[in-house]
JSON list of C-alpha atoms in Angstrom, two decimals:
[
{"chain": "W", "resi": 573, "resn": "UNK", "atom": "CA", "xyz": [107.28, 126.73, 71.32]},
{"chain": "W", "resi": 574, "resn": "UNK", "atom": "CA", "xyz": [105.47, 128.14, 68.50]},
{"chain": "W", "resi": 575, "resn": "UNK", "atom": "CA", "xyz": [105.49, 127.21, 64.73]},
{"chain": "W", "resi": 576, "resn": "UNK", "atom": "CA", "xyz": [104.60, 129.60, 62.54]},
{"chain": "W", "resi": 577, "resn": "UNK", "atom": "CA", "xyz": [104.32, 129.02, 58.71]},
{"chain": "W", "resi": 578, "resn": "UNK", "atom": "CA", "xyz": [102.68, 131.70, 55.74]},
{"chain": "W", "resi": 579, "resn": "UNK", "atom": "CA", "xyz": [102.43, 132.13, 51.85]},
{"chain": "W", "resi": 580, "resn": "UNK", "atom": "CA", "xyz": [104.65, 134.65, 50.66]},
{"chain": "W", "resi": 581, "resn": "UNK", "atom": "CA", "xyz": [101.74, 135.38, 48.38]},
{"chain": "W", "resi": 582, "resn": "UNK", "atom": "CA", "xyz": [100.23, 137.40, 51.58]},
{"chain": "W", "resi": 583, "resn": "UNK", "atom": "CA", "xyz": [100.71, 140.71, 52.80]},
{"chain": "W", "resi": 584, "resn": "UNK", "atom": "CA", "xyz": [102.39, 139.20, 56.01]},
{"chain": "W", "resi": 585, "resn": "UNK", "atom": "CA", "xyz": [104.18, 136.48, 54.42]},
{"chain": "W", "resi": 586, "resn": "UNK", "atom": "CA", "xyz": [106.03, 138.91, 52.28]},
{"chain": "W", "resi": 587, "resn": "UNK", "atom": "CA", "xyz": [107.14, 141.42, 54.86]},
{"chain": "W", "resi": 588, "resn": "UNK", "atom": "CA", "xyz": [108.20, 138.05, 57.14]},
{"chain": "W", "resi": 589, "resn": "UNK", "atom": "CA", "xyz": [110.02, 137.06, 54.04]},
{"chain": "W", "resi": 590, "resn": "UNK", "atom": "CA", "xyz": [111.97, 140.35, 53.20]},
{"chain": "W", "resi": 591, "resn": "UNK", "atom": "CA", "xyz": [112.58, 140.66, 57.03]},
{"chain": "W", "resi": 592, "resn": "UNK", "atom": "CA", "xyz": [114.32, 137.43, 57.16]},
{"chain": "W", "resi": 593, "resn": "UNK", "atom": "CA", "xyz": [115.79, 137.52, 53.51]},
{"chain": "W", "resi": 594, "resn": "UNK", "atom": "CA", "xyz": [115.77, 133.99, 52.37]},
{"chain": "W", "resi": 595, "resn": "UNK", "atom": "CA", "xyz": [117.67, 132.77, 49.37]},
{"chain": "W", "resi": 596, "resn": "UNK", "atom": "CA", "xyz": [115.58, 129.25, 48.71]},
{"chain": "W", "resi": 597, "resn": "UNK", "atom": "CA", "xyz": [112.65, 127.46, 49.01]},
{"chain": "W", "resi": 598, "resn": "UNK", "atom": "CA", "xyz": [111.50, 125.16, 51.40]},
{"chain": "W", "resi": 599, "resn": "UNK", "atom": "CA", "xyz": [112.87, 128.00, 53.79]},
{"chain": "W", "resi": 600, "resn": "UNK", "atom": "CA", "xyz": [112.81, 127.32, 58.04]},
{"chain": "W", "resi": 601, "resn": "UNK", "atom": "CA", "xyz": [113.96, 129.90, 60.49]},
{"chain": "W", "resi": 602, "resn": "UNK", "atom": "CA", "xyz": [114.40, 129.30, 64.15]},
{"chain": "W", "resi": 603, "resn": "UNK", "atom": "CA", "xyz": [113.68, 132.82, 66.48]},
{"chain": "W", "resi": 604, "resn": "UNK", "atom": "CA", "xyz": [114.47, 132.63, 70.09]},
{"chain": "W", "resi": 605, "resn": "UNK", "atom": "CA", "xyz": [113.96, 135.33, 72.17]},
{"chain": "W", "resi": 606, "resn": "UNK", "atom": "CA", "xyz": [117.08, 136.57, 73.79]},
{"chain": "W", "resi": 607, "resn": "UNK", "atom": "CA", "xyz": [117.14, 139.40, 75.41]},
{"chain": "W", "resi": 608, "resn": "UNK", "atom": "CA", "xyz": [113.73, 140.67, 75.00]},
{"chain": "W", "resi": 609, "resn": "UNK", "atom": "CA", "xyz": [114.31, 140.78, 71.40]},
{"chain": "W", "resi": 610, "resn": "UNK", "atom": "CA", "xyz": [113.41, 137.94, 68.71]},
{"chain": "W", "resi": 611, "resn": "UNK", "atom": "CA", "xyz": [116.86, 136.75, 67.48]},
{"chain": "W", "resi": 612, "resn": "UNK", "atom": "CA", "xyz": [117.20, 134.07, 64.74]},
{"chain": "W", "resi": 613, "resn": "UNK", "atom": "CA", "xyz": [118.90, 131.28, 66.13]},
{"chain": "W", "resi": 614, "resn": "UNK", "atom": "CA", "xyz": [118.86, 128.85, 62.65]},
{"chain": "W", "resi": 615, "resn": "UNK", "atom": "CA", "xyz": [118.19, 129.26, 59.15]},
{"chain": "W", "resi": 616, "resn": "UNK", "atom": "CA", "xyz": [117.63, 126.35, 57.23]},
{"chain": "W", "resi": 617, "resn": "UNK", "atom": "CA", "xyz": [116.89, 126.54, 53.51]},
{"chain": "W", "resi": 618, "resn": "UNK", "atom": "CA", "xyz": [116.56, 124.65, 50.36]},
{"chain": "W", "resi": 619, "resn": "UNK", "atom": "CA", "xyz": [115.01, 120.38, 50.44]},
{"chain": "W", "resi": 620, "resn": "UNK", "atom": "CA", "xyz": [116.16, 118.33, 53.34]},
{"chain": "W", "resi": 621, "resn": "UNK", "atom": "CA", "xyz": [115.04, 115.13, 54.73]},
{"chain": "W", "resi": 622, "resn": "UNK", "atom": "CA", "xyz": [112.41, 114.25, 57.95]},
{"chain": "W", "resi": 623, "resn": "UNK", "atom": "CA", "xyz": [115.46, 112.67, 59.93]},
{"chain": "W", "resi": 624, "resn": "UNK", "atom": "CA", "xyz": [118.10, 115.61, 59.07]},
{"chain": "W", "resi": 625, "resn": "UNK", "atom": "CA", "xyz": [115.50, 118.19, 60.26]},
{"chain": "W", "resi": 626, "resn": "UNK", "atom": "CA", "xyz": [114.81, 116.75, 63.35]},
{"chain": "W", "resi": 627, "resn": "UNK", "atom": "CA", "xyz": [118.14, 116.09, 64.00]},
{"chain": "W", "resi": 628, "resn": "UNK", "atom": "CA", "xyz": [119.30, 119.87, 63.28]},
{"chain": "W", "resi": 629, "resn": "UNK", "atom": "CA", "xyz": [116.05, 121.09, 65.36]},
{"chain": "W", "resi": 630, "resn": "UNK", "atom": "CA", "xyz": [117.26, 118.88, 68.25]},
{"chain": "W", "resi": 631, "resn": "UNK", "atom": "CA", "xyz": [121.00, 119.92, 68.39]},
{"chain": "W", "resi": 632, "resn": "UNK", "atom": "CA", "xyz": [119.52, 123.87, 67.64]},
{"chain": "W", "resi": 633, "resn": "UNK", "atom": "CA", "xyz": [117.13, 123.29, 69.93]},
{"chain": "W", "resi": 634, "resn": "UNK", "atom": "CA", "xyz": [120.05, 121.74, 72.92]},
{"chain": "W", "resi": 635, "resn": "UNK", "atom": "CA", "xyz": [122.65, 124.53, 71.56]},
{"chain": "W", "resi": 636, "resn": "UNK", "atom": "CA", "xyz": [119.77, 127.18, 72.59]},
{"chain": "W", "resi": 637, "resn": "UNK", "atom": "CA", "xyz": [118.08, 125.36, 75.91]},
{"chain": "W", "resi": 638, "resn": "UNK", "atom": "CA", "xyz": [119.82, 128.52, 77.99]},
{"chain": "W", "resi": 639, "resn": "UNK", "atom": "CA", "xyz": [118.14, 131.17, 76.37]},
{"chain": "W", "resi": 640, "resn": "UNK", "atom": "CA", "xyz": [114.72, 129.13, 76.31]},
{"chain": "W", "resi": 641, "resn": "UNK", "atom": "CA", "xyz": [115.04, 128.58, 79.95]},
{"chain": "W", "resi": 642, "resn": "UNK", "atom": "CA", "xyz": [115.82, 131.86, 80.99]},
{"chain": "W", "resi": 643, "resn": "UNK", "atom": "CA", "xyz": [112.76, 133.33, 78.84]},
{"chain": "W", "resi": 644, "resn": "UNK", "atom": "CA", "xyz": [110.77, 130.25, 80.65]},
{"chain": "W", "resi": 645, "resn": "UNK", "atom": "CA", "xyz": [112.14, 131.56, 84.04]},
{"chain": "W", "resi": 646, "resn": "UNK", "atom": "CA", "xyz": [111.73, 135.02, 83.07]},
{"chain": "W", "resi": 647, "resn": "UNK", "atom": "CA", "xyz": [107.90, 134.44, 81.88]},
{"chain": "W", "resi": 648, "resn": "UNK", "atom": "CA", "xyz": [107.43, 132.67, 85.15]},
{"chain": "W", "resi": 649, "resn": "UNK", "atom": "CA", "xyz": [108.65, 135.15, 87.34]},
{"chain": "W", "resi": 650, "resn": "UNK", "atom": "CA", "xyz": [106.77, 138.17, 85.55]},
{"chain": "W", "resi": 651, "resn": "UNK", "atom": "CA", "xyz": [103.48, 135.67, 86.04]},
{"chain": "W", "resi": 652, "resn": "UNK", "atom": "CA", "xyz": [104.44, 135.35, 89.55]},
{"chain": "W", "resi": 653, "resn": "UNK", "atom": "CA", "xyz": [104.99, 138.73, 90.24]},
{"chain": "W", "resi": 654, "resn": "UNK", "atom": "CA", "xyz": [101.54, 139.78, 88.91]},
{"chain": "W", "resi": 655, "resn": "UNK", "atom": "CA", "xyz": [99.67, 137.32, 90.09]},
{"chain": "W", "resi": 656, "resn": "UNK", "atom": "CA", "xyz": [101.05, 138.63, 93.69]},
{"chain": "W", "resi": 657, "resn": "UNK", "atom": "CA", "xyz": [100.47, 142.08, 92.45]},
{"chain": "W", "resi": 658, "resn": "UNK", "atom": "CA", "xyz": [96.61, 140.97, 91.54]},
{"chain": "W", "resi": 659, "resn": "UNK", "atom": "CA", "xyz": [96.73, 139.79, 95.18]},
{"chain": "W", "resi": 660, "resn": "UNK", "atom": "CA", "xyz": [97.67, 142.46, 97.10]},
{"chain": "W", "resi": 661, "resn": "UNK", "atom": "CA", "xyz": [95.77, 145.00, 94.91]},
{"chain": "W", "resi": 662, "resn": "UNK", "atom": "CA", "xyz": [92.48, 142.61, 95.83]},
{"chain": "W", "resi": 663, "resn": "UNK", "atom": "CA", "xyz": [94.04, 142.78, 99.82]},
{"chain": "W", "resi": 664, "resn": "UNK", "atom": "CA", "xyz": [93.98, 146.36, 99.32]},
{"chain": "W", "resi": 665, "resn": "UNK", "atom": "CA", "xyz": [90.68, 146.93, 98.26]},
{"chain": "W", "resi": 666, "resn": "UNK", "atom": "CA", "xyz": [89.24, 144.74, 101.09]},
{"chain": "W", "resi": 667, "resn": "UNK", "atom": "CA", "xyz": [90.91, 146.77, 103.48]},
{"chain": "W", "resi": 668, "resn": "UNK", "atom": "CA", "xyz": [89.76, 149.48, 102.02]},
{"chain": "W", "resi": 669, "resn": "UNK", "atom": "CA", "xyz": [86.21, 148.80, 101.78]},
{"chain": "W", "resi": 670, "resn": "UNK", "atom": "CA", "xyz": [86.76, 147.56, 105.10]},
{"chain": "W", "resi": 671, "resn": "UNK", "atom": "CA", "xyz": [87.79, 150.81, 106.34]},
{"chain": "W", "resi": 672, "resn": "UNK", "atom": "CA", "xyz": [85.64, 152.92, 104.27]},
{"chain": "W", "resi": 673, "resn": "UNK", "atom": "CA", "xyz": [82.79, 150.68, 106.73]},
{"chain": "W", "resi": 674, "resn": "UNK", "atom": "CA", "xyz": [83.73, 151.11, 109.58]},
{"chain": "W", "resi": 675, "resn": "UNK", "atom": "CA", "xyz": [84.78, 155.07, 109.02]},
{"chain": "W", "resi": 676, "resn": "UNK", "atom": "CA", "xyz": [80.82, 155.26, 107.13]},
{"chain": "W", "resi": 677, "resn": "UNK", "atom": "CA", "xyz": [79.64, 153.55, 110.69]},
{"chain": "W", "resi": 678, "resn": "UNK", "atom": "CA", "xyz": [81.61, 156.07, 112.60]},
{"chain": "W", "resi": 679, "resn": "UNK", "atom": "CA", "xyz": [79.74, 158.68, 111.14]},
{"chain": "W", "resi": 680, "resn": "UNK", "atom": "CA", "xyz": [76.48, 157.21, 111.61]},
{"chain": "W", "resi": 681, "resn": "UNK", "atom": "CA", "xyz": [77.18, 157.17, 115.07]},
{"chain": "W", "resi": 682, "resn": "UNK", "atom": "CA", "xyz": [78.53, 160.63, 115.59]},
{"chain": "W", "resi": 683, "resn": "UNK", "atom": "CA", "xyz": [75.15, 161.73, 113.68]},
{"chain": "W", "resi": 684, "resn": "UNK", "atom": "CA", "xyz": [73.02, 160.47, 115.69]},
{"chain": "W", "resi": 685, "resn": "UNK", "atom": "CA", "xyz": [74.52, 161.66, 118.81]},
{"chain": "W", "resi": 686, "resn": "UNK", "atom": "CA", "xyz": [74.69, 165.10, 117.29]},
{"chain": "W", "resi": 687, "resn": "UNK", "atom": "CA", "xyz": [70.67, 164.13, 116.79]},
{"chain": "W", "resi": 688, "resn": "UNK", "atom": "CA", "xyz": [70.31, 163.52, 120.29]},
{"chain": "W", "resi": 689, "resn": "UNK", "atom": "CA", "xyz": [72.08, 166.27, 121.41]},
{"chain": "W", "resi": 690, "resn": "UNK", "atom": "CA", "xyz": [70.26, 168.61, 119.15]},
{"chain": "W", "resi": 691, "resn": "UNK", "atom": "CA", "xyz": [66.87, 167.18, 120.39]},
{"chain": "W", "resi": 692, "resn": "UNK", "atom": "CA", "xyz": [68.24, 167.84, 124.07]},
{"chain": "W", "resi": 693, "resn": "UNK", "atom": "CA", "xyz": [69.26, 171.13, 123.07]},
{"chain": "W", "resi": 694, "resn": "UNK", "atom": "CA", "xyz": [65.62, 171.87, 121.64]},
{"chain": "W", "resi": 695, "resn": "UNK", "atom": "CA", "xyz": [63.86, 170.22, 124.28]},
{"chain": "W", "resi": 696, "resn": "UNK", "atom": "CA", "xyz": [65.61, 172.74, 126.62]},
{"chain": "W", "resi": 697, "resn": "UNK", "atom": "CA", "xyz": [65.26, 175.67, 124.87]},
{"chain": "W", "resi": 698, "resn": "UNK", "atom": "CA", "xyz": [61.51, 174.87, 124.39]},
{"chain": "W", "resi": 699, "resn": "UNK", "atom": "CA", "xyz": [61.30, 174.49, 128.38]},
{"chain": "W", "resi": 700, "resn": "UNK", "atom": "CA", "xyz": [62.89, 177.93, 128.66]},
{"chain": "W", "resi": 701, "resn": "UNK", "atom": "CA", "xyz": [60.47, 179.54, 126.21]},
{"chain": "W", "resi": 702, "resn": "UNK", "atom": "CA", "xyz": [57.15, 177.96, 128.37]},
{"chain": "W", "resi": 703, "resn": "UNK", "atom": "CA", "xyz": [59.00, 179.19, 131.31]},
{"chain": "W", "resi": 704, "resn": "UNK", "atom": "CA", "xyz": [59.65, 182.86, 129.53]},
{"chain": "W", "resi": 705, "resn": "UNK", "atom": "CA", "xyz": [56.11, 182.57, 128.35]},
{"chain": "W", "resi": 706, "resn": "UNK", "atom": "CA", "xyz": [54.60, 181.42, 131.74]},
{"chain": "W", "resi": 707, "resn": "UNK", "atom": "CA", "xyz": [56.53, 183.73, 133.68]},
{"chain": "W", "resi": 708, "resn": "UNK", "atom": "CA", "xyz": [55.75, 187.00, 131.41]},
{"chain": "W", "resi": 709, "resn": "UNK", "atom": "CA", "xyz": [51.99, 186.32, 131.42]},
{"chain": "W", "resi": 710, "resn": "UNK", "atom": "CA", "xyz": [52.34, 185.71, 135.45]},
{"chain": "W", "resi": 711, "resn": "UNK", "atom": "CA", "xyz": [54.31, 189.34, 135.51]},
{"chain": "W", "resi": 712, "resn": "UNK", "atom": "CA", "xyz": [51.15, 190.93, 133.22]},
{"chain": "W", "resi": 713, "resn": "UNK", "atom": "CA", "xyz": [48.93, 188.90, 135.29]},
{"chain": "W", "resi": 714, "resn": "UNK", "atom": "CA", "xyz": [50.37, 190.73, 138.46]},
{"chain": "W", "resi": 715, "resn": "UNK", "atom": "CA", "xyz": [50.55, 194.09, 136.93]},
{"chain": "W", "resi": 716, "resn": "UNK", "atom": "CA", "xyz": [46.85, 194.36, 136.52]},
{"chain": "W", "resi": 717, "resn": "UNK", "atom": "CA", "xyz": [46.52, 192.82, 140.20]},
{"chain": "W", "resi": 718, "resn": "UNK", "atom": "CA", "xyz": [48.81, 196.14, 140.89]},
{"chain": "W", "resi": 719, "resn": "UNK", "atom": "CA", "xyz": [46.02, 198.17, 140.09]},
{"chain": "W", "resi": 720, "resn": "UNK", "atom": "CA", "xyz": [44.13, 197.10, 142.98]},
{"chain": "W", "resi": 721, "resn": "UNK", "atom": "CA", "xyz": [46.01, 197.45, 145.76]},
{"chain": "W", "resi": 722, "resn": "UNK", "atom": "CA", "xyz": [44.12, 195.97, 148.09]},
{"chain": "W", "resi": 723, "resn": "UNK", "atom": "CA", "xyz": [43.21, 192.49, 146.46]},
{"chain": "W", "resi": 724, "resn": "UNK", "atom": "CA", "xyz": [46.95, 192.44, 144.37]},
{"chain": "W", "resi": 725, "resn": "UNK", "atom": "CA", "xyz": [49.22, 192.30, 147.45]},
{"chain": "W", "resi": 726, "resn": "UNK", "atom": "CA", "xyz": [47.36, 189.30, 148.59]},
{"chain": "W", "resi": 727, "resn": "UNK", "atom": "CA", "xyz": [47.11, 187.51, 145.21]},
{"chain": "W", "resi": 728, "resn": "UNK", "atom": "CA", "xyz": [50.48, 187.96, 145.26]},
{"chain": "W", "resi": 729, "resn": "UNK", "atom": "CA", "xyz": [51.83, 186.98, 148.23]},
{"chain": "W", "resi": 730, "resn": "UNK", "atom": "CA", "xyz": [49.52, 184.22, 147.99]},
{"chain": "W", "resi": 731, "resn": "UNK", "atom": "CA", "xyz": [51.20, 183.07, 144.81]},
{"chain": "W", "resi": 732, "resn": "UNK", "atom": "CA", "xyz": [54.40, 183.41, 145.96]},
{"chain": "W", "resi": 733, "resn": "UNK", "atom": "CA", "xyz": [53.63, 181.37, 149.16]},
{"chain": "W", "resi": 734, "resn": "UNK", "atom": "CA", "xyz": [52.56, 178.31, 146.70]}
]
């Protein structure tokens, strides 16, 4: 419940006061939401006495109880819901991140086999360059033996038997 009271001296107080267009003074409105909209429920105007009020707020108050409990239920129910909602959006992120993890891991992994098998890959065609190297100075190094006859047949042969 909520009591509200204001000057009609104010800014606020007057539009309240035009809004609910009272006729006297001491003036007491009760507003019940119903339907999503603020519905006055009771108007009671003019002097009255501490028992008759209470008595009137009580039997407005019992006439009403429907409508407050549905808006209680109602209010509950939208709490509930996003308070689940909160919930599953916080599940979802976990997973997320969760997933985003193991997919960030994934890729790690794939890298550095890619590494490896780009140092392989190196490694190899490095040993086929020495070997290009090695052999090409080995076939310049028997071309000049080729321009002794003699002496280049046996170097050769004699490398080739090693």
């Amino acid at each position: 419940m909520l009591f509200w009271a204001c000057n009609t001296n104010s800014p606020e107080g007057f539009r309240v006061s035009r809004a609910l267009k009272e006729n006297t003074y001491p003036f007491l409105a009760l507003i019940v939401l119903r339907q999503n909209k603020m519905t006055v429920v009771a108007r009671i105007e003019g002097p009255i006495g501490p028992g008759e009020l209470i008595e009137k707020l009580e039997r407005i108050l019992q006439d009403n109880e429907a409508s407050l409990i549905a808006a209680r239920a109602e209010r509950e129910e939208r709490d509930f819901t996003q308070t689940l909602r909160r919930e599953q959006d916080a599940a979802y992120l976990e997973s997320l991140k969760a997933d985003q993890e193991k997919e960030r891991k994934r890729r790690e992994e794939q890298d550095k086999i890619d590494q490896e098998k780009q140092r392989l890959v190196d490694e190899e065609n490095k040993r086929k360059e020495m070997i290009q190297v090695i052999f090409s100075s080995q076939r310049r190094s028997l071309g000049e033996l080729m321009l002794y006859p003699g002496v280049g047949i046996r170097i050769w042969l004699k490398f080739l038997l090693q």
